[in-house]
Short mmCIF file of C-alpha atoms and ligand atoms in Angstrom, two decimals:
data_model
loop_
_atom_site.label_atom_id
_atom_site.label_comp_id
_atom_site.label_asym_id
_atom_site.label_seq_id
_atom_site.Cartn_x
_atom_site.Cartn_y
_atom_site.Cartn_z
CA MET A 68 0.16 0.10 -0.05
CA ALA A 69 0.80 3.67 -0.77
CA ASP A 70 2.98 4.36 3.06
CA ALA A 71 4.46 0.95 3.46
CA VAL A 72 8.01 0.80 1.92
CA GLN A 73 9.91 -2.29 1.90
CA THR A 74 12.33 -3.06 4.11
CA PRO A 75 14.91 -5.78 3.73
CA GLN A 76 13.76 -8.96 5.58
CA PRO A 77 16.21 -10.19 8.07
CA THR A 78 15.33 -14.16 8.68
CA PHE A 79 12.94 -15.31 11.07
CA PRO A 80 12.54 -19.27 12.27
CA PRO A 81 9.29 -20.94 10.31
CA ARG A 82 6.46 -20.43 12.77
CA ILE A 83 2.96 -21.09 11.88
CA PHE A 84 -0.10 -19.29 13.04
CA SER A 85 -3.47 -19.37 12.21
CA GLY A 86 -7.02 -19.02 14.15
CA ILE A 87 -10.88 -19.77 13.66
CA GLN A 88 -13.64 -17.45 14.95
CA PRO A 89 -15.90 -19.01 17.12
CA SER A 90 -19.35 -17.49 16.20
CA GLY A 91 -21.30 -20.44 14.53
CA GLY A 92 -20.86 -24.01 13.89
CA LEU A 93 -17.30 -25.36 11.94
CA THR A 94 -18.33 -25.63 7.73
CA LEU A 95 -16.91 -27.64 5.09
CA GLY A 96 -15.21 -24.58 4.08
CA ASN A 97 -13.39 -24.05 7.40
CA TYR A 98 -12.50 -27.91 7.38
CA LEU A 99 -10.86 -27.61 3.70
CA GLY A 100 -9.87 -24.74 3.44
CA ALA A 101 -8.00 -24.11 7.16
CA LEU A 102 -8.24 -27.18 9.39
CA LYS A 103 -7.40 -30.05 7.44
CA ARG A 104 -4.42 -27.96 6.23
CA PHE A 105 -3.59 -26.59 9.98
CA VAL A 106 -3.13 -30.41 10.72
CA GLU A 107 -0.98 -30.82 7.51
CA LYS A 108 1.25 -28.44 8.99
CA GLN A 109 1.80 -29.93 12.19
CA GLU A 110 2.61 -33.37 10.45
CA GLU A 111 5.42 -31.38 8.79
CA GLY A 112 7.08 -30.70 12.17
CA ILE A 113 7.26 -27.32 11.87
CA GLU A 114 5.98 -25.06 15.11
CA THR A 115 2.41 -24.69 15.00
CA ILE A 116 0.02 -22.14 17.23
CA TYR A 117 -3.79 -22.56 16.63
CA CYS A 118 -6.20 -20.16 18.10
CA MET A 119 -10.71 -19.63 18.50
CA VAL A 120 -10.76 -16.02 17.89
CA ASP A 121 -13.28 -14.86 20.35
CA MET A 122 -12.20 -11.52 21.10
CA HIS A 123 -12.67 -11.20 16.93
CA ALA A 124 -16.23 -13.33 17.24
CA ILE A 125 -17.72 -10.18 19.40
CA THR A 126 -17.19 -7.46 16.66
CA VAL A 127 -20.81 -8.76 16.04
CA TRP A 128 -23.38 -9.88 18.37
CA GLN A 129 -22.41 -12.98 20.17
CA ASP A 130 -24.57 -14.76 22.81
CA PRO A 131 -22.47 -15.09 25.69
CA GLU A 132 -23.60 -18.80 26.25
CA LYS A 133 -22.90 -20.03 22.74
CA LEU A 134 -20.46 -18.23 22.36
CA ARG A 135 -18.25 -20.12 25.16
CA GLN A 136 -20.02 -23.18 23.32
CA GLN A 137 -18.96 -22.45 20.11
CA THR A 138 -15.13 -21.74 21.52
CA ARG A 139 -15.53 -25.18 23.14
CA GLU A 140 -17.07 -26.87 19.82
CA GLY A 141 -14.65 -25.54 17.77
CA ALA A 142 -11.69 -26.40 20.02
CA ALA A 143 -13.18 -29.97 19.90
CA ALA A 144 -12.97 -30.00 16.12
CA PHE A 145 -9.15 -28.59 15.70
CA ILE A 146 -8.67 -31.81 18.17
CA ALA A 147 -11.24 -34.47 16.42
CA ALA A 148 -9.80 -32.63 12.95
CA GLY A 149 -5.63 -34.08 14.02
CA ILE A 150 -4.40 -31.47 16.17
CA ASP A 151 -2.58 -32.35 19.06
CA PRO A 152 -2.10 -30.12 21.58
CA ALA A 153 1.06 -31.83 22.63
CA ARG A 154 2.53 -30.77 19.45
CA SER A 155 0.35 -27.63 18.18
CA ILE A 156 -0.05 -25.21 20.80
CA LEU A 157 -4.25 -24.64 20.68
CA PHE A 158 -5.87 -21.76 23.25
CA ASN A 159 -8.51 -19.18 23.23
CA GLN A 160 -7.64 -15.47 22.16
CA SER A 161 -9.43 -13.84 24.88
CA GLN A 162 -6.63 -15.60 27.67
CA VAL A 163 -3.68 -14.41 25.89
CA THR A 164 -3.84 -10.27 26.52
CA ALA A 165 -0.93 -9.78 24.60
CA HIS A 166 -3.02 -10.13 21.45
CA VAL A 167 -5.14 -6.97 22.14
CA GLU A 168 -2.06 -5.35 23.52
CA LEU A 169 -0.48 -5.44 20.23
CA GLY A 170 -3.96 -4.71 18.15
CA TRP A 171 -4.24 -1.09 19.55
CA ILE A 172 -0.21 -0.29 18.93
CA PHE A 173 -1.55 -1.35 15.44
CA ASN A 174 -4.53 0.45 15.55
CA CYS A 175 -1.84 3.00 15.46
CA ILE A 176 0.36 2.25 12.79
CA ALA A 177 -2.78 1.25 10.45
CA ARG A 178 -3.89 3.85 8.36
CA MET A 179 -7.98 4.37 7.91
CA GLY A 180 -7.96 3.78 4.30
CA TRP A 181 -5.89 0.73 4.17
CA MET A 182 -9.35 -0.26 6.77
CA SER A 183 -11.79 1.18 4.37
CA ARG A 184 -10.40 -0.88 1.20
CA MET A 185 -11.26 -4.35 3.24
CA THR A 186 -13.78 -5.97 0.98
CA GLN A 187 -15.22 -8.13 3.78
CA PHE A 188 -15.53 -5.40 5.98
CA LYS A 189 -17.34 -3.77 3.15
CA ASP A 190 -19.37 -6.83 2.82
CA LYS A 191 -20.11 -7.19 6.38
CA ALA A 192 -21.34 -3.91 6.97
CA GLY A 193 -23.30 -3.66 3.82
CA LYS A 194 -25.62 -0.48 3.77
CA ASN A 195 -25.46 -0.35 7.34
CA SER A 196 -21.77 0.65 8.00
CA GLU A 197 -23.00 3.57 9.91
CA ASN A 198 -24.18 1.10 12.50
CA VAL A 199 -21.49 -1.60 12.93
CA SER A 200 -19.33 -2.02 16.03
CA LEU A 201 -16.24 0.07 15.86
CA GLY A 202 -13.95 -2.90 16.39
CA LEU A 203 -15.92 -4.77 13.41
CA PHE A 204 -13.79 -1.62 11.64
CA ALA A 205 -10.51 -2.50 13.67
CA TYR A 206 -10.31 -6.31 13.13
CA PRO A 207 -7.79 -6.50 10.52
CA SER A 208 -5.28 -4.64 12.80
CA LEU A 209 -6.07 -7.24 15.58
CA MET A 210 -5.59 -10.01 13.30
CA ALA A 211 -2.09 -8.69 12.48
CA ALA A 212 -1.39 -8.66 16.16
CA ASP A 213 -2.22 -12.44 16.66
CA ILE A 214 -0.27 -13.41 13.84
CA LEU A 215 2.89 -10.87 14.85
CA ALA A 216 2.66 -11.45 18.86
CA TYR A 217 4.45 -15.00 17.80
CA LYS A 218 6.56 -13.02 15.17
CA ALA A 219 4.74 -16.01 13.02
CA THR A 220 6.14 -16.26 9.99
CA HIS A 221 3.45 -18.50 7.64
CA VAL A 222 -0.59 -18.24 7.96
CA PRO A 223 -2.58 -21.36 6.20
CA VAL A 224 -5.51 -19.57 5.48
CA GLY A 225 -8.57 -19.51 2.73
CA ASP A 226 -8.81 -17.23 -0.08
CA ASP A 227 -10.93 -14.78 1.83
CA GLN A 228 -8.55 -13.76 4.16
CA LYS A 229 -5.72 -12.63 1.33
CA GLN A 230 -6.44 -9.36 1.85
CA HIS A 231 -6.07 -9.16 5.66
CA LEU A 232 -2.61 -11.22 5.06
CA GLU A 233 -1.85 -8.16 2.64
CA LEU A 234 -2.78 -5.89 5.57
CA CYS A 235 -1.15 -7.21 8.52
CA ARG A 236 2.55 -7.33 5.94
CA ASP A 237 1.76 -4.06 5.76
CA ILE A 238 1.59 -3.71 9.13
CA ALA A 239 4.51 -5.54 10.00
CA ILE A 240 6.18 -2.90 6.98
CA LYS A 241 5.26 0.47 8.60
CA PHE A 242 5.63 -0.44 11.90
CA ASN A 243 9.66 -1.81 11.14
CA ASN A 244 10.12 1.79 8.95
CA ASP A 245 8.36 4.28 11.51
CA TYR A 246 10.35 2.98 14.54
CA LYS A 247 13.70 1.77 12.18
CA VAL A 248 13.99 -1.92 13.18
CA ASP A 249 13.36 -5.09 11.67
CA PHE A 250 11.53 -6.48 14.35
CA PHE A 251 8.28 -8.18 12.61
CA PRO A 252 8.52 -10.55 9.68
CA VAL A 253 6.54 -9.87 6.86
CA VAL A 254 4.26 -12.92 6.91
CA GLU A 255 3.37 -15.30 4.03
CA PRO A 256 0.01 -16.81 3.28
CA VAL A 257 -0.35 -19.87 2.74
CA ILE A 258 -3.30 -20.83 0.28
CA GLU A 259 -2.88 -23.78 -1.28
CA GLY A 260 -4.94 -27.45 -2.38
CA ALA A 261 -7.87 -27.68 -4.04
CA ALA A 262 -10.52 -26.37 -1.95
CA THR A 263 -9.22 -22.41 -0.99
CA ARG A 264 -12.79 -21.14 -1.85
CA VAL A 265 -15.54 -23.92 -1.17
CA MET A 266 -18.94 -22.49 -2.65
CA SER A 267 -22.33 -22.90 -1.65
CA LEU A 268 -23.97 -25.92 -2.23
CA ARG A 269 -27.01 -23.77 -3.37
CA ASP A 270 -24.94 -21.02 -5.19
CA GLY A 271 -21.44 -21.54 -6.83
CA THR A 272 -20.96 -18.12 -6.99
CA LYS A 273 -21.16 -17.25 -3.00
CA LYS A 274 -18.72 -18.44 -0.57
CA MET A 275 -20.06 -21.52 1.83
CA SER A 276 -20.28 -19.58 4.91
CA LYS A 277 -21.42 -19.96 8.41
CA SER A 278 -23.39 -17.06 8.62
CA ASP A 279 -25.77 -18.09 5.25
CA PRO A 280 -29.18 -18.38 6.60
CA SER A 281 -29.78 -21.30 4.65
CA ASP A 282 -28.48 -24.38 6.15
CA GLN A 283 -28.79 -26.74 2.83
CA SER A 284 -25.54 -24.15 1.88
CA ARG A 285 -23.34 -25.81 3.54
CA ILE A 286 -22.37 -28.95 5.40
CA ASN A 287 -21.40 -28.27 9.45
CA LEU A 288 -19.36 -30.41 11.12
CA THR A 289 -21.86 -31.12 13.35
CA ASP A 290 -24.13 -32.67 10.79
CA ASP A 291 -24.87 -36.71 10.70
CA ALA A 292 -23.96 -38.82 8.10
CA ASP A 293 -27.75 -39.00 6.57
CA THR A 294 -27.78 -34.44 6.54
CA ILE A 295 -24.33 -34.62 4.53
CA SER A 296 -25.39 -37.50 2.13
CA LYS A 297 -28.58 -35.62 1.79
CA LYS A 298 -27.36 -32.05 1.06
CA ILE A 299 -24.85 -33.28 -1.02
CA ARG A 300 -27.51 -35.29 -3.51
CA LYS A 301 -29.80 -31.68 -3.39
CA ALA A 302 -26.44 -29.92 -4.33
CA LYS A 303 -27.44 -27.60 -7.07
CA THR A 304 -25.57 -28.29 -10.35
CA ASP A 305 -26.58 -28.49 -14.19
CA PRO A 306 -27.86 -31.29 -16.15
CA GLU A 307 -24.62 -31.71 -18.29
CA PRO A 308 -22.48 -34.43 -17.45
CA LEU A 309 -18.51 -33.61 -16.03
CA PRO A 310 -16.14 -32.85 -18.93
CA ASP A 311 -13.14 -34.71 -19.84
CA ASN A 312 -10.84 -31.84 -18.80
CA LEU A 313 -11.25 -28.68 -16.53
CA ASP A 314 -11.05 -25.78 -18.80
CA GLY A 315 -15.10 -27.52 -19.28
CA LEU A 316 -15.82 -26.31 -15.81
CA LYS A 317 -15.30 -22.91 -16.39
CA ASP A 318 -18.60 -21.43 -17.08
CA ARG A 319 -20.18 -24.31 -14.36
CA PRO A 320 -19.23 -23.01 -10.99
CA GLU A 321 -21.64 -25.53 -9.25
CA ALA A 322 -19.75 -28.41 -10.28
CA ARG A 323 -16.68 -26.69 -10.14
CA ASN A 324 -17.11 -26.86 -6.67
CA LEU A 325 -18.37 -30.24 -6.43
CA VAL A 326 -15.20 -31.35 -8.22
CA ASN A 327 -13.21 -29.58 -6.01
CA ILE A 328 -14.72 -30.57 -2.96
CA TYR A 329 -13.71 -34.15 -4.12
CA ALA A 330 -10.59 -33.54 -4.65
CA ALA A 331 -9.88 -31.96 -1.63
CA LEU A 332 -11.12 -34.61 0.26
CA ALA A 333 -9.94 -37.36 -1.42
CA GLY A 334 -6.53 -35.77 -1.14
CA HIS A 335 -6.34 -35.70 -5.17
CA THR A 336 -6.18 -32.96 -7.93
CA PRO A 337 -8.91 -31.62 -9.57
CA GLU A 338 -7.26 -33.33 -12.53
CA GLN A 339 -7.55 -36.30 -11.21
CA VAL A 340 -11.04 -36.53 -9.97
CA ILE A 341 -11.95 -34.93 -14.10
CA ARG A 342 -10.09 -37.79 -15.36
CA ASP A 343 -11.72 -40.37 -13.55
CA TYR A 344 -15.08 -38.94 -13.84
CA ALA A 345 -15.13 -37.45 -17.25
CA GLY A 346 -18.35 -38.31 -18.72
CA ALA A 347 -20.20 -39.14 -15.80
CA GLN A 348 -23.68 -37.27 -14.94
CA PHE A 349 -24.38 -36.14 -11.46
CA GLY A 350 -26.27 -39.29 -10.54
CA THR A 351 -23.46 -41.10 -10.38
CA PHE A 352 -20.81 -38.40 -9.24
CA LYS A 353 -22.98 -37.20 -6.33
CA PRO A 354 -23.51 -40.38 -4.47
CA ALA A 355 -19.72 -40.85 -4.77
CA LEU A 356 -18.82 -37.41 -3.49
CA ALA A 357 -21.74 -38.13 -0.70
CA ASP A 358 -19.62 -41.21 0.14
CA LEU A 359 -16.56 -39.82 0.25
CA ALA A 360 -17.78 -36.91 2.22
CA VAL A 361 -19.67 -38.83 5.34
CA ALA A 362 -16.10 -41.64 4.88
CA LYS A 363 -13.98 -38.30 5.68
CA LEU A 364 -16.35 -36.17 8.09
CA GLU A 365 -17.96 -38.84 10.17
CA PRO A 366 -15.09 -39.89 12.27
CA ILE A 367 -14.61 -36.16 12.94
CA THR A 368 -18.23 -35.56 13.91
CA LEU A 369 -18.76 -38.00 16.05
CA GLU A 370 -15.27 -37.97 17.92
CA MET A 371 -16.26 -34.04 18.35
CA ASN A 372 -19.64 -35.30 20.22
CA ARG A 373 -17.13 -37.47 22.07
CA LEU A 374 -15.06 -34.92 23.10
CA MET A 375 -17.91 -32.46 24.08
CA GLN A 376 -19.26 -34.56 26.84
CA ASP A 377 -16.27 -33.29 29.02
CA PRO A 378 -15.91 -29.48 28.65
CA ALA A 379 -13.95 -29.25 31.61
CA GLU A 380 -11.43 -31.05 29.89
CA ILE A 381 -11.58 -28.72 26.60
CA ASP A 382 -11.45 -26.02 28.97
CA ARG A 383 -8.13 -27.28 30.67
CA ILE A 384 -6.49 -28.24 27.37
CA LEU A 385 -7.28 -24.10 25.89
CA GLY A 386 -5.62 -22.50 29.01
CA ALA A 387 -2.47 -24.70 28.86
CA GLY A 388 -2.31 -23.72 25.69
CA ALA A 389 -2.34 -20.10 26.59
CA ASP A 390 -0.40 -20.67 29.00
CA ARG A 391 2.35 -21.75 26.40
CA ALA A 392 1.30 -18.85 23.92
CA GLU A 393 1.90 -16.89 26.44
CA ALA A 394 4.92 -17.56 27.04
CA ILE A 395 5.89 -16.56 23.38
CA ALA A 396 3.92 -13.54 23.35
CA ARG A 397 4.48 -11.70 26.10
CA PRO A 398 8.25 -11.31 25.85
CA ILE A 399 7.43 -9.96 22.27
CA VAL A 400 5.08 -7.49 23.38
CA ASP A 401 6.62 -6.13 25.82
CA GLN A 402 10.03 -5.90 23.46
CA VAL A 403 7.56 -3.78 21.41
CA TYR A 404 6.16 -1.42 24.22
CA ASP A 405 9.90 -0.51 24.54
CA ILE A 406 10.06 -0.04 20.77
CA VAL A 407 7.45 2.50 21.12
CA GLY A 408 8.15 4.18 24.18
CA MET A 409 6.42 3.00 26.88
CA ILE A 410 7.64 3.44 30.48
CA ARG A 411 7.29 -0.50 32.06
CA SER A 412 8.65 0.41 36.03
CA ARG A 413 6.25 -1.94 37.77
CA ARG A 414 7.67 -4.80 39.79
CA ARG A 415 6.64 -7.82 37.92
P1 TYM B 255 -13.33 -17.76 9.76
O1 TYM B 255 -13.26 -17.94 11.59
O2 TYM B 255 -14.04 -17.13 8.71
O3 TYM B 255 -12.16 -19.04 8.90
C1 TYM B 255 -11.51 -19.58 9.51
C2 TYM B 255 -10.81 -20.27 8.49
O4 TYM B 255 -11.15 -20.86 7.30
C3 TYM B 255 -11.42 -20.41 5.99
N1 TYM B 255 -12.52 -20.96 5.37
C4 TYM B 255 -12.69 -20.84 4.16
N2 TYM B 255 -12.10 -21.78 3.10
C5 TYM B 255 -12.16 -22.23 2.10
N3 TYM B 255 -13.51 -21.77 1.76
C6 TYM B 255 -14.60 -21.86 2.64
N4 TYM B 255 -15.83 -21.69 2.36
C7 TYM B 255 -14.18 -20.89 3.59
N5 TYM B 255 -14.16 -19.82 4.40
C8 TYM B 255 -13.76 -20.40 6.13
C9 TYM B 255 -10.67 -18.45 6.05
O5 TYM B 255 -10.31 -18.41 5.34
C10 TYM B 255 -10.15 -19.13 7.33
O6 TYM B 255 -8.77 -19.48 7.18
N6 TYM B 255 -10.37 -13.87 10.19
C11 TYM B 255 -10.11 -15.25 10.14
C12 TYM B 255 -9.66 -15.36 11.63
C13 TYM B 255 -8.71 -15.17 11.70
C14 TYM B 255 -7.08 -15.43 11.75
C15 TYM B 255 -6.29 -14.48 13.00
C16 TYM B 255 -7.03 -16.41 10.42
C17 TYM B 255 -8.25 -14.14 13.09
N7 TYM B 255 -6.61 -13.94 13.03
C18 TYM B 255 -4.95 -14.64 12.34
C19 TYM B 255 -5.19 -16.14 10.53
C20 TYM B 255 -4.46 -15.48 11.32
C21 TYM B 255 -11.39 -15.35 10.04
O7 TYM B 255 -12.42 -14.54 9.85
O8 TYM B 255 -11.95 -16.19 9.82
#
């Protein structure tokens, strides 16, 4: 962005950070675009820090009891999907105050113009921009703080978070420039795989989202096998059979979406899926996709349900994760206070 000038980038040790809002149940989009890939990163042996971003969730109204429930459910989904709280750090944002402290400092670094260009803000605020919370406007600056409180270098996300990560880069660059330091890394978005943007099952031009009023538009990680299967069989499609190459899906957003979902669930490329199903009717492809989705998702849902039987254990895991997160973030944010010129004379 205009007033951000690139400084030479010193090397920072690789560290992954990512977050998910507990603002509703998780969807297949969250699973394929984020969660599944979080597990892959953990398995690559890189340091991984994952967060239920409850402070972000309250930028729009959340019922307090539901928020607590959804935060636990999200954590259960992480674990059920394969996140091992002993290897990855798993916690909820509000338990580590370094996030909001750094978020404030970043509010003083980020420019109004940068924020006003955020398409997610514009989409969420719609015609109502006078009446949304100030927090919703400042949302990306807290997101930058989440990442940079750990000096994370890589951030796996779905495609919709790309612009927020560009802003995180701009904040890091401007902070480094303003204070003449090489303190923050300029993060790399990690947006990869066949399902970086899973679309609605009712409209292939709209993102699958937990906030869509139609439950038929998404697969929730809490859906049982029968519901998953029905939703896929009823998904909107066109009357043509599947083509024999990806070009043939160009103007067929619903068909393209189902092929991408199949590929991501199976761990194949979309090209492979098209090769296997060239010429197939949806009457054949949809049941195959439904069976695959149930086979992959049902064990996660069952494990989530089992974990949710013991909320105290989930809270314990989040607390232990927060202790480990705090041990990394506290000294980093303390150094930021020194850099910006705050007196820190309390005995600790
Ligand atoms: P959130 O909670 O909306 O979504 C969590 C993750 O899921 C991805 N995702 C999708 N991927 C593919 N297709 C979809 N239909 C789909 N829907 C959601 C999102 O891209 C995201 O990776 N601002 C973030 C949360 C956040 C964060 C952070 C992320 C806060 N601080 C720091 C990374 C680093 C958000 O609202 O995600």
